[in-house]
mmCIF file of C-alpha atoms and ligand atoms in Angstrom:
data_model
loop_
_atom_site.group_PDB
_atom_site.id
_atom_site.type_symbol
_atom_site.label_atom_id
_atom_site.label_comp_id
_atom_site.label_asym_id
_atom_site.label_seq_id
_atom_site.Cartn_x
_atom_site.Cartn_y
_atom_site.Cartn_z
ATOM 1 C CA MET Z 5 -33.547 147.472 -41.620
ATOM 2 C CA THR Z 6 -33.072 143.605 -42.359
ATOM 3 C CA ARG Z 7 -32.379 140.945 -40.513
ATOM 4 C CA LEU Z 8 -28.711 138.697 -41.678
ATOM 5 C CA GLU Z 9 -29.102 135.090 -40.841
ATOM 6 C CA GLY Z 10 -25.784 134.316 -39.713
ATOM 7 C CA LEU Z 11 -23.077 136.135 -37.985
ATOM 8 C CA VAL Z 12 -20.194 138.521 -38.548
ATOM 9 C CA TYR Z 13 -16.701 137.667 -37.253
ATOM 10 C CA HIS Z 14 -14.639 140.395 -36.239
ATOM 11 C CA ALA Z 15 -10.744 139.685 -37.528
ATOM 12 C CA PRO Z 16 -7.970 140.266 -34.717
ATOM 13 C CA ASP Z 17 -4.949 142.449 -36.830
ATOM 14 C CA HIS Z 18 -2.279 140.671 -38.218
ATOM 15 C CA TYR Z 19 -4.477 137.386 -37.903
ATOM 16 C CA GLU Z 20 -7.213 137.597 -40.469
ATOM 17 C CA HIS Z 21 -5.845 134.921 -42.307
ATOM 18 C CA HIS Z 22 -6.449 132.308 -39.572
ATOM 19 C CA LEU Z 23 -9.581 133.478 -38.775
ATOM 20 C CA LEU Z 24 -10.581 133.994 -42.763
ATOM 21 C CA THR Z 25 -8.867 129.564 -42.640
ATOM 22 C CA GLU Z 26 -11.378 128.720 -40.205
ATOM 23 C CA LEU Z 27 -14.287 130.574 -42.279
ATOM 24 C CA LYS Z 28 -13.725 128.723 -45.536
ATOM 25 C CA ARG Z 29 -13.049 125.723 -44.144
ATOM 26 C CA SER Z 30 -16.910 125.975 -43.540
ATOM 27 C CA GLY Z 31 -17.683 125.467 -47.352
ATOM 28 C CA ARG Z 32 -19.113 128.344 -47.002
ATOM 29 C CA GLU Z 33 -19.445 132.169 -48.837
ATOM 30 C CA VAL Z 34 -17.833 134.520 -46.643
ATOM 31 C CA THR Z 35 -18.779 138.558 -47.438
ATOM 32 C CA SER Z 36 -15.911 140.279 -46.306
ATOM 33 C CA SER Z 37 -16.166 144.262 -45.134
ATOM 34 C CA GLY Z 38 -12.519 144.874 -43.712
ATOM 35 C CA ALA Z 39 -11.949 143.389 -40.843
ATOM 36 C CA LEU Z 40 -15.488 141.876 -40.911
ATOM 37 C CA HIS Z 41 -16.584 138.315 -42.022
ATOM 38 C CA PHE Z 42 -20.239 137.602 -42.651
ATOM 39 C CA VAL Z 43 -21.015 133.708 -43.621
ATOM 40 C CA ALA Z 44 -24.663 133.396 -43.147
ATOM 41 C CA GLY Z 45 -25.798 130.082 -41.198
ATOM 42 C CA ARG Z 46 -25.088 128.908 -37.756
ATOM 43 C CA GLU Z 47 -21.957 129.941 -35.603
ATOM 44 C CA ILE Z 48 -18.904 128.442 -37.024
ATOM 45 C CA PRO Z 49 -16.755 127.573 -33.817
ATOM 46 C CA THR Z 50 -13.203 130.334 -34.755
ATOM 47 C CA CYS Z 51 -10.543 131.241 -32.220
ATOM 48 C CA TRP Z 52 -9.187 134.001 -33.852
ATOM 49 C CA HIS Z 53 -11.981 135.923 -33.476
ATOM 50 C CA GLN Z 54 -11.696 139.389 -31.864
ATOM 51 C CA ASN Z 55 -15.370 139.375 -31.597
ATOM 52 C CA LEU Z 56 -18.363 138.242 -32.721
ATOM 53 C CA TRP Z 57 -21.132 139.357 -33.864
ATOM 54 C CA THR Z 58 -24.067 136.802 -32.757
ATOM 55 C CA GLN Z 59 -26.966 139.656 -33.947
ATOM 56 C CA PRO Z 60 -26.555 141.507 -37.139
ATOM 57 C CA TRP Z 61 -28.952 143.128 -39.351
ATOM 58 C CA GLU Z 62 -28.608 145.268 -42.461
ATOM 59 C CA ILE Z 63 -29.560 148.575 -42.135
ATOM 60 C CA ARG Z 64 -30.293 151.080 -45.156
ATOM 61 C CA PHE Z 65 -30.514 154.863 -44.127
ATOM 62 C CA ASN Z 66 -30.974 157.997 -46.290
ATOM 63 C CA SER Z 67 -29.067 160.449 -43.443
ATOM 64 C CA LEU Z 68 -27.125 160.778 -39.882
ATOM 65 C CA SER Z 69 -29.703 161.002 -38.232
ATOM 66 C CA ASP Z 70 -31.919 158.442 -39.526
ATOM 67 C CA ALA Z 71 -28.683 155.718 -39.202
ATOM 68 C CA ALA Z 72 -28.207 156.922 -35.468
ATOM 69 C CA ALA Z 73 -32.051 155.999 -34.664
ATOM 70 C CA GLN Z 74 -31.816 152.806 -36.607
ATOM 71 C CA LEU Z 75 -29.181 152.083 -34.331
ATOM 72 C CA ARG Z 76 -30.947 153.038 -30.785
ATOM 73 C CA SER Z 77 -34.119 150.914 -32.292
ATOM 74 C CA LEU Z 78 -31.841 148.046 -32.044
ATOM 75 C CA GLY Z 79 -29.866 148.541 -28.825
ATOM 76 C CA ALA Z 80 -28.203 151.334 -26.438
ATOM 77 C CA LEU Z 81 -24.864 150.728 -26.696
ATOM 78 C CA TRP Z 82 -22.724 150.925 -29.810
ATOM 79 C CA SER Z 83 -18.995 150.511 -30.639
ATOM 80 C CA PRO Z 84 -18.041 151.228 -34.168
ATOM 81 C CA VAL Z 85 -15.515 149.480 -36.438
ATOM 82 C CA PHE Z 86 -14.487 150.618 -39.323
ATOM 83 C CA SER Z 87 -12.537 150.345 -42.296
ATOM 84 C CA GLY Z 88 -13.754 153.330 -44.749
ATOM 85 C CA ASN Z 89 -16.262 156.318 -44.757
ATOM 86 C CA PHE Z 90 -14.685 157.467 -41.090
ATOM 87 C CA ARG Z 91 -15.687 161.202 -41.377
ATOM 88 C CA LYS Z 92 -19.687 159.640 -41.758
ATOM 89 C CA GLY Z 93 -18.949 157.145 -39.092
ATOM 90 C CA ALA Z 94 -17.617 159.590 -36.458
ATOM 91 C CA LEU Z 95 -20.931 161.896 -37.118
ATOM 92 C CA ILE Z 96 -23.225 158.789 -36.311
ATOM 93 C CA GLN Z 97 -21.432 157.505 -33.603
ATOM 94 C CA ALA Z 98 -21.389 161.511 -32.576
ATOM 95 C CA LYS Z 99 -24.937 160.760 -32.568
ATOM 96 C CA LEU Z 100 -25.278 157.721 -29.879
ATOM 97 C CA PRO Z 101 -25.324 157.328 -26.394
ATOM 98 C CA ARG Z 102 -21.559 157.769 -25.017
ATOM 99 C CA LEU Z 103 -19.680 154.737 -24.179
ATOM 100 C CA PRO Z 104 -17.734 154.586 -21.183
ATOM 101 C CA GLU Z 105 -14.282 155.659 -22.178
ATOM 102 C CA ARG Z 106 -11.421 155.308 -19.033
ATOM 103 C CA LYS Z 107 -9.856 152.962 -19.014
ATOM 104 C CA LYS Z 108 -9.037 151.182 -15.527
ATOM 105 C CA PRO Z 109 -6.386 149.144 -13.282
ATOM 106 C CA PHE Z 110 -7.075 145.031 -12.678
ATOM 107 C CA PRO Z 111 -9.183 143.866 -11.821
ATOM 108 C CA ILE Z 112 -12.300 144.909 -13.804
ATOM 109 C CA GLU Z 113 -15.925 143.728 -13.785
ATOM 110 C CA LEU Z 114 -17.537 142.600 -16.503
ATOM 111 C CA PRO Z 115 -20.146 144.709 -17.105
ATOM 112 C CA LYS Z 116 -23.815 143.597 -17.087
ATOM 113 C CA GLY Z 117 -25.776 144.740 -19.959
ATOM 114 C CA PRO Z 118 -24.707 143.442 -24.122
ATOM 115 C CA MET Z 119 -22.002 146.041 -26.507
ATOM 116 C CA GLY Z 120 -23.243 146.643 -29.899
ATOM 117 C CA ALA Z 121 -20.923 147.596 -32.732
ATOM 118 C CA TRP Z 122 -21.243 148.394 -36.170
ATOM 119 C CA THR Z 123 -19.555 149.253 -38.994
ATOM 120 C CA LEU Z 124 -20.302 151.153 -42.181
ATOM 121 C CA VAL Z 125 -20.463 148.531 -45.392
ATOM 122 C CA ASP Z 126 -20.732 152.143 -48.163
ATOM 123 C CA GLU Z 127 -21.806 155.201 -47.689
ATOM 124 C CA SER Z 128 -26.078 153.823 -47.150
ATOM 125 C CA THR Z 129 -25.018 151.115 -45.902
ATOM 126 C CA VAL Z 130 -24.845 150.006 -42.226
ATOM 127 C CA TRP Z 131 -23.642 146.332 -40.559
ATOM 128 C CA ALA Z 132 -24.979 145.724 -36.591
ATOM 129 C CA SER Z 133 -25.468 144.100 -34.098
ATOM 130 C CA ALA Z 134 -26.774 145.123 -30.791
ATOM 131 C CA VAL Z 135 -25.468 142.130 -29.227
ATOM 132 C CA THR Z 136 -21.663 140.392 -29.555
ATOM 133 C CA SER Z 137 -19.554 137.481 -27.632
ATOM 134 C CA SER Z 138 -17.631 140.090 -25.575
ATOM 135 C CA PRO Z 139 -19.571 142.892 -23.391
ATOM 136 C CA PHE Z 140 -16.405 145.694 -24.096
ATOM 137 C CA PRO Z 141 -16.752 147.804 -26.776
ATOM 138 C CA GLY Z 142 -14.872 146.239 -30.355
ATOM 139 C CA GLY Z 143 -13.896 143.302 -28.046
ATOM 140 C CA VAL Z 144 -10.816 145.097 -25.680
ATOM 141 C CA PRO Z 145 -11.406 145.101 -21.878
ATOM 142 C CA PRO Z 146 -10.615 148.740 -21.217
ATOM 143 C CA LEU Z 147 -6.880 148.044 -18.971
ATOM 144 C CA GLU Z 148 -5.028 150.759 -17.707
ATOM 145 C CA GLU Z 149 -1.605 149.770 -18.395
ATOM 146 C CA ASN Z 150 1.334 150.331 -16.140
ATOM 147 C CA LYS Z 151 4.785 151.098 -17.318
ATOM 148 C CA THR Z 152 6.722 151.110 -14.979
ATOM 149 C CA GLU Z 153 6.113 148.157 -12.151
ATOM 150 C CA PRO Z 154 5.446 144.865 -14.537
ATOM 151 C CA PRO Z 155 8.723 143.562 -15.269
ATOM 152 C CA SER Z 156 6.948 142.378 -18.767
ATOM 153 C CA SER Z 157 4.590 143.769 -20.945
ATOM 154 C CA ALA Z 158 3.080 139.727 -20.950
ATOM 155 C CA TYR Z 159 1.429 141.061 -17.743
ATOM 156 C CA LEU Z 160 -1.411 142.238 -19.656
ATOM 157 C CA LYS Z 161 -2.594 139.635 -22.077
ATOM 158 C CA LEU Z 162 -2.846 137.590 -18.548
ATOM 159 C CA GLN Z 163 -5.373 140.795 -17.266
ATOM 160 C CA GLU Z 164 -6.966 140.607 -19.854
ATOM 161 C CA ALA Z 165 -7.676 136.391 -19.393
ATOM 162 C CA LEU Z 166 -8.509 136.988 -16.391
ATOM 163 C CA THR Z 167 -11.018 139.966 -17.116
ATOM 164 C CA VAL Z 168 -12.352 137.340 -19.195
ATOM 165 C CA LEU Z 169 -12.917 134.436 -17.138
ATOM 166 C CA GLY Z 170 -14.172 137.302 -14.678
ATOM 167 C CA ARG Z 171 -12.015 134.997 -11.634
ATOM 168 C CA TRP Z 172 -9.068 135.399 -10.515
ATOM 169 C CA PRO Z 173 -6.806 133.862 -7.165
ATOM 170 C CA SER Z 174 -7.202 134.804 -4.102
ATOM 171 C CA GLU Z 175 -5.064 134.504 -0.903
ATOM 172 C CA LYS Z 176 -6.537 130.706 -0.449
ATOM 173 C CA ASP Z 177 -4.702 129.819 -3.737
ATOM 174 C CA VAL Z 178 -1.754 128.359 -4.841
ATOM 175 C CA CYS Z 179 -0.512 129.039 -8.291
ATOM 176 C CA LEU Z 180 1.985 127.827 -10.977
ATOM 177 C CA ASP Z 181 3.277 130.179 -13.297
ATOM 178 C CA ALA Z 182 5.113 128.108 -15.956
ATOM 179 C CA GLY Z 183 7.393 130.253 -18.501
ATOM 180 C CA SER Z 184 7.382 132.815 -15.982
ATOM 181 C CA SER Z 185 10.639 134.875 -16.998
ATOM 182 C CA PRO Z 186 10.710 137.720 -16.108
ATOM 183 C CA GLY Z 187 7.808 137.742 -14.312
ATOM 184 C CA GLY Z 188 4.979 139.923 -15.767
ATOM 185 C CA TRP Z 189 2.522 136.973 -15.245
ATOM 186 C CA SER Z 190 4.521 135.897 -11.440
ATOM 187 C CA TRP Z 191 3.540 140.376 -10.764
ATOM 188 C CA VAL Z 192 0.040 139.963 -11.448
ATOM 189 C CA LEU Z 193 -0.709 136.688 -9.892
ATOM 190 C CA SER Z 194 1.850 137.509 -6.683
ATOM 191 C CA ARG Z 195 -0.845 140.603 -6.339
ATOM 192 C CA THR Z 196 -3.801 138.935 -5.960
ATOM 193 C CA GLY Z 197 -2.553 137.720 -2.842
ATOM 194 C CA ALA Z 198 -2.387 133.861 -4.061
ATOM 195 C CA HIS Z 199 0.673 131.784 -3.327
ATOM 196 C CA VAL Z 200 2.991 132.094 -6.165
ATOM 197 C CA HIS Z 201 5.755 129.297 -7.333
ATOM 198 C CA SER Z 202 6.809 130.259 -10.423
ATOM 199 C CA VAL Z 203 9.221 128.501 -13.105
ATOM 200 C CA ASP Z 204 11.471 129.849 -15.628
ATOM 201 C CA ARG Z 205 14.656 127.875 -17.456
ATOM 202 C CA SER Z 206 15.654 132.023 -17.130
ATOM 203 C CA PRO Z 207 16.014 134.052 -13.537
ATOM 204 C CA LEU Z 208 13.324 136.440 -13.400
ATOM 205 C CA ASP Z 209 13.593 140.528 -13.443
ATOM 206 C CA PRO Z 210 15.107 141.613 -10.351
ATOM 207 C CA ARG Z 211 12.454 144.054 -9.286
ATOM 208 C CA MET Z 212 10.675 140.933 -8.391
ATOM 209 C CA ASP Z 213 13.175 140.040 -6.206
ATOM 210 C CA GLY Z 214 11.261 139.772 -2.229
ATOM 211 C CA VAL Z 215 8.150 139.396 -2.812
ATOM 212 C CA ALA Z 216 7.038 137.301 -0.122
ATOM 213 C CA ASN Z 217 4.498 135.134 -1.521
ATOM 214 C CA LEU Z 218 6.491 134.562 -4.802
ATOM 215 C CA PHE Z 219 8.579 131.500 -4.771
ATOM 216 C CA PHE Z 220 10.905 130.900 -7.899
ATOM 217 C CA ARG Z 221 12.815 128.632 -9.143
ATOM 218 C CA THR Z 222 15.145 128.014 -12.232
ATOM 219 C CA GLY Z 223 13.943 124.558 -14.398
ATOM 220 C CA ASN Z 224 12.745 122.838 -17.271
ATOM 221 C CA ALA Z 225 8.661 123.413 -16.718
ATOM 222 C CA PHE Z 226 7.911 119.891 -19.427
ATOM 223 C CA ALA Z 227 9.604 118.386 -16.027
ATOM 224 C CA LEU Z 228 6.093 120.046 -13.525
ATOM 225 C CA GLN Z 229 4.321 117.043 -12.559
ATOM 226 C CA PRO Z 230 0.741 117.603 -10.180
ATOM 227 C CA THR Z 231 2.272 114.806 -8.159
ATOM 228 C CA GLU Z 232 4.972 117.472 -7.050
ATOM 229 C CA PHE Z 233 2.416 120.307 -6.589
ATOM 230 C CA PRO Z 234 -0.468 118.617 -4.722
ATOM 231 C CA GLU Z 235 -1.982 122.102 -3.552
ATOM 232 C CA VAL Z 236 -1.881 124.008 -6.465
ATOM 233 C CA THR Z 237 -5.234 125.402 -8.177
ATOM 234 C CA TRP Z 238 -4.388 127.398 -11.126
ATOM 235 C CA LEU Z 239 -2.196 126.354 -13.632
ATOM 236 C CA LEU Z 240 -0.631 129.164 -15.517
ATOM 237 C CA SER Z 241 1.915 128.751 -18.442
ATOM 238 C CA ASP Z 242 3.498 131.129 -21.400
ATOM 239 C CA VAL Z 243 5.921 128.358 -22.161
ATOM 240 C CA ILE Z 244 7.178 128.927 -25.942
ATOM 241 C CA CYS Z 245 7.330 125.275 -27.142
ATOM 242 C CA TYR Z 246 5.350 123.188 -29.964
ATOM 243 C CA PRO Z 247 1.403 122.824 -29.079
ATOM 244 C CA SER Z 248 1.858 119.204 -29.169
ATOM 245 C CA LYS Z 249 4.803 119.199 -27.064
ATOM 246 C CA LEU Z 250 1.588 121.738 -24.422
ATOM 247 C CA TRP Z 251 -0.708 119.656 -24.768
ATOM 248 C CA ASP Z 252 1.278 116.156 -23.733
ATOM 249 C CA TRP Z 253 2.407 118.257 -20.555
ATOM 250 C CA LEU Z 254 -1.226 119.167 -19.671
ATOM 251 C CA GLN Z 255 -2.509 115.709 -20.153
ATOM 252 C CA PRO Z 256 -1.535 114.722 -15.950
ATOM 253 C CA TRP Z 257 -2.256 118.295 -14.920
ATOM 254 C CA LEU Z 258 -5.726 117.825 -16.418
ATOM 255 C CA THR Z 259 -6.446 114.292 -15.334
ATOM 256 C CA GLN Z 260 -4.291 113.781 -12.062
ATOM 257 C CA SER Z 261 -4.628 117.462 -10.168
ATOM 258 C CA LYS Z 262 -6.777 119.355 -8.445
ATOM 259 C CA VAL Z 263 -6.058 121.879 -10.416
ATOM 260 C CA LYS Z 264 -9.611 123.956 -10.775
ATOM 261 C CA ASN Z 265 -8.851 126.980 -13.212
ATOM 262 C CA PHE Z 266 -5.557 127.025 -16.257
ATOM 263 C CA VAL Z 267 -4.452 129.678 -18.277
ATOM 264 C CA VAL Z 268 -2.494 128.207 -21.026
ATOM 265 C CA THR Z 269 -0.772 130.262 -23.906
ATOM 266 C CA VAL Z 270 -0.611 128.434 -26.838
ATOM 267 C CA LYS Z 271 2.159 129.715 -29.169
ATOM 268 C CA MET Z 272 2.617 129.350 -32.965
ATOM 269 C CA GLN Z 273 5.607 127.981 -33.956
ATOM 270 C CA GLY Z 274 6.012 129.630 -37.674
ATOM 271 C CA LYS Z 275 4.188 130.749 -40.456
ATOM 272 C CA ASP Z 276 1.098 127.998 -40.168
ATOM 273 C CA CYS Z 277 -1.059 126.903 -37.018
ATOM 274 C CA ASP Z 278 -0.973 123.339 -35.989
ATOM 275 C CA TRP Z 279 -4.707 123.242 -36.580
ATOM 276 C CA PRO Z 280 -5.074 119.402 -34.986
ATOM 277 C CA THR Z 281 -3.358 120.095 -31.894
ATOM 278 C CA LEU Z 282 -5.699 123.323 -31.363
ATOM 279 C CA ALA Z 283 -8.687 120.871 -31.757
ATOM 280 C CA LYS Z 284 -7.534 118.674 -29.422
ATOM 281 C CA PHE Z 285 -7.464 122.204 -27.087
ATOM 282 C CA ALA Z 286 -10.626 123.734 -28.329
ATOM 283 C CA GLY Z 287 -12.109 119.916 -27.592
ATOM 284 C CA VAL Z 288 -11.965 120.148 -24.139
ATOM 285 C CA GLU Z 289 -15.571 120.228 -22.389
ATOM 286 C CA GLY Z 290 -15.874 123.689 -21.025
ATOM 287 C CA SER Z 291 -12.308 125.311 -22.330
ATOM 288 C CA ARG Z 292 -12.616 128.146 -24.269
ATOM 289 C CA LEU Z 293 -9.637 128.677 -27.008
ATOM 290 C CA LEU Z 294 -9.580 132.849 -28.059
ATOM 291 C CA HIS Z 295 -7.283 135.511 -29.463
ATOM 292 C CA LEU Z 296 -6.781 138.173 -26.816
ATOM 293 C CA PRO Z 297 -6.285 142.155 -27.675
ATOM 294 C CA HIS Z 298 -2.887 141.266 -26.156
ATOM 295 C CA ASN Z 299 -2.107 138.398 -27.682
ATOM 296 C CA LYS Z 300 0.154 137.346 -30.923
ATOM 297 C CA HIS Z 301 1.060 134.838 -32.480
ATOM 298 C CA GLU Z 302 -1.233 132.812 -29.924
ATOM 299 C CA LEU Z 303 -4.202 131.824 -28.297
ATOM 300 C CA THR Z 304 -4.972 131.427 -24.524
ATOM 301 C CA TRP Z 305 -6.654 128.300 -23.679
ATOM 302 C CA LEU Z 306 -9.196 128.323 -20.626
ATOM 303 C CA LEU Z 307 -11.036 126.410 -18.545
ATOM 304 C CA VAL Z 308 -12.791 126.550 -15.250
ATOM 305 C CA ARG Z 309 -13.556 123.158 -13.236
ATOM 306 C CA GLY Z 310 -15.894 121.820 -10.121
HETATM 307 C C1 SAM P 2 6.909 134.468 -23.065
HETATM 308 S S1 SAM P 2 8.111 134.157 -22.440
HETATM 309 C C2 SAM P 2 7.327 134.485 -21.082
HETATM 310 C C3 SAM P 2 6.915 136.104 -20.738
HETATM 311 C C4 SAM P 2 5.800 135.568 -18.815
HETATM 312 N N1 SAM P 2 4.945 135.110 -18.807
HETATM 313 C C5 SAM P 2 6.088 136.664 -18.479
HETATM 314 O O1 SAM P 2 4.815 137.231 -18.015
HETATM 315 O O2 SAM P 2 6.873 137.702 -17.896
HETATM 316 C C6 SAM P 2 8.371 132.518 -22.425
HETATM 317 C C7 SAM P 2 9.671 131.934 -21.442
HETATM 318 O O3 SAM P 2 9.361 130.577 -21.600
HETATM 319 C C8 SAM P 2 10.634 130.512 -21.316
HETATM 320 N N2 SAM P 2 10.669 128.876 -21.588
HETATM 321 C C9 SAM P 2 10.839 128.046 -22.720
HETATM 322 N N3 SAM P 2 10.627 126.617 -22.645
HETATM 323 C C10 SAM P 2 11.106 126.329 -21.552
HETATM 324 C C11 SAM P 2 11.341 125.086 -20.512
HETATM 325 N N4 SAM P 2 11.514 123.714 -21.125
HETATM 326 N N5 SAM P 2 11.211 125.045 -19.235
HETATM 327 C C12 SAM P 2 10.847 126.598 -18.228
HETATM 328 N N6 SAM P 2 10.785 127.375 -19.529
HETATM 329 C C13 SAM P 2 10.929 127.983 -20.985
HETATM 330 C C14 SAM P 2 11.426 131.135 -21.469
HETATM 331 O O4 SAM P 2 12.927 131.253 -20.693
HETATM 332 C C15 SAM P 2 10.670 132.223 -21.417
HETATM 333 O O5 SAM P 2 11.503 133.360 -20.260
#
């Protein structure tokens, strides 16, 4: 078994090219196996990853049992990522402790222990890391879908964001949900008991009518200022716009408001990324800019302060 002095970066489906752009900017060599990319040396700050394998090893094995035994010697829980050798991989995984399979409705707790990840690089070689950046198998929170109540599937990315944050609003909070139509995020927020202001140019789905703690108004999100909502503790935005416009709108909320929690979708316009603006988001102290499993061509920016 050989320690790989570096990290393995697991790319999200469809957006691997953005991760590769981030990695190659470092000037270092990238060694790839399917969606997994190893780069030697210190961690390269990236947004477009699904999971990071922070303590990778290369394992040579001579039987399925040998592979499983070596993995078990490194850690307890293992989630596989395969791009080939599927049958052999499944046979090795069957010899490892079973992963918790059941999806659960939001909210779910962050698991306390680490989650390992491994892959077959070829017929007799494994890459494995007993510790990854996510405590969930493959970096995906096992959230149960609700196909009947939410007005849009966007609710899932907010549930993922709140799960990753490990916190969500309570009855004491006031939320401002900008770009809220048809209402998936407002549905999630209203169910926490918080007081929810919801603003969009378009109306909410009629299913959201009559929710007692939800207050919708039609309007331009970019006209919303902290002086008008001094009591807001959670600011959320899923507005479709250029990242630079979103950044400018956020400035007074960052400097002149009592907002403690930010959950903001930064949507790419066109095929490429506005890298300079993404760097501004990523550079805010204490914040995270990441690609959640239900994000499309967009990133989620999270900040908790105070
Ligand atoms: C991705 S959708 C939001 C989905 C929503 N979060 C949900 O969970 O159902 C983006 C929304 O941004 C709204 N939007 C775009 N520009 C806006 C603006 N300037 N002011 C208000 N809403 C805007 C659109 O009308 C659209 O409903």
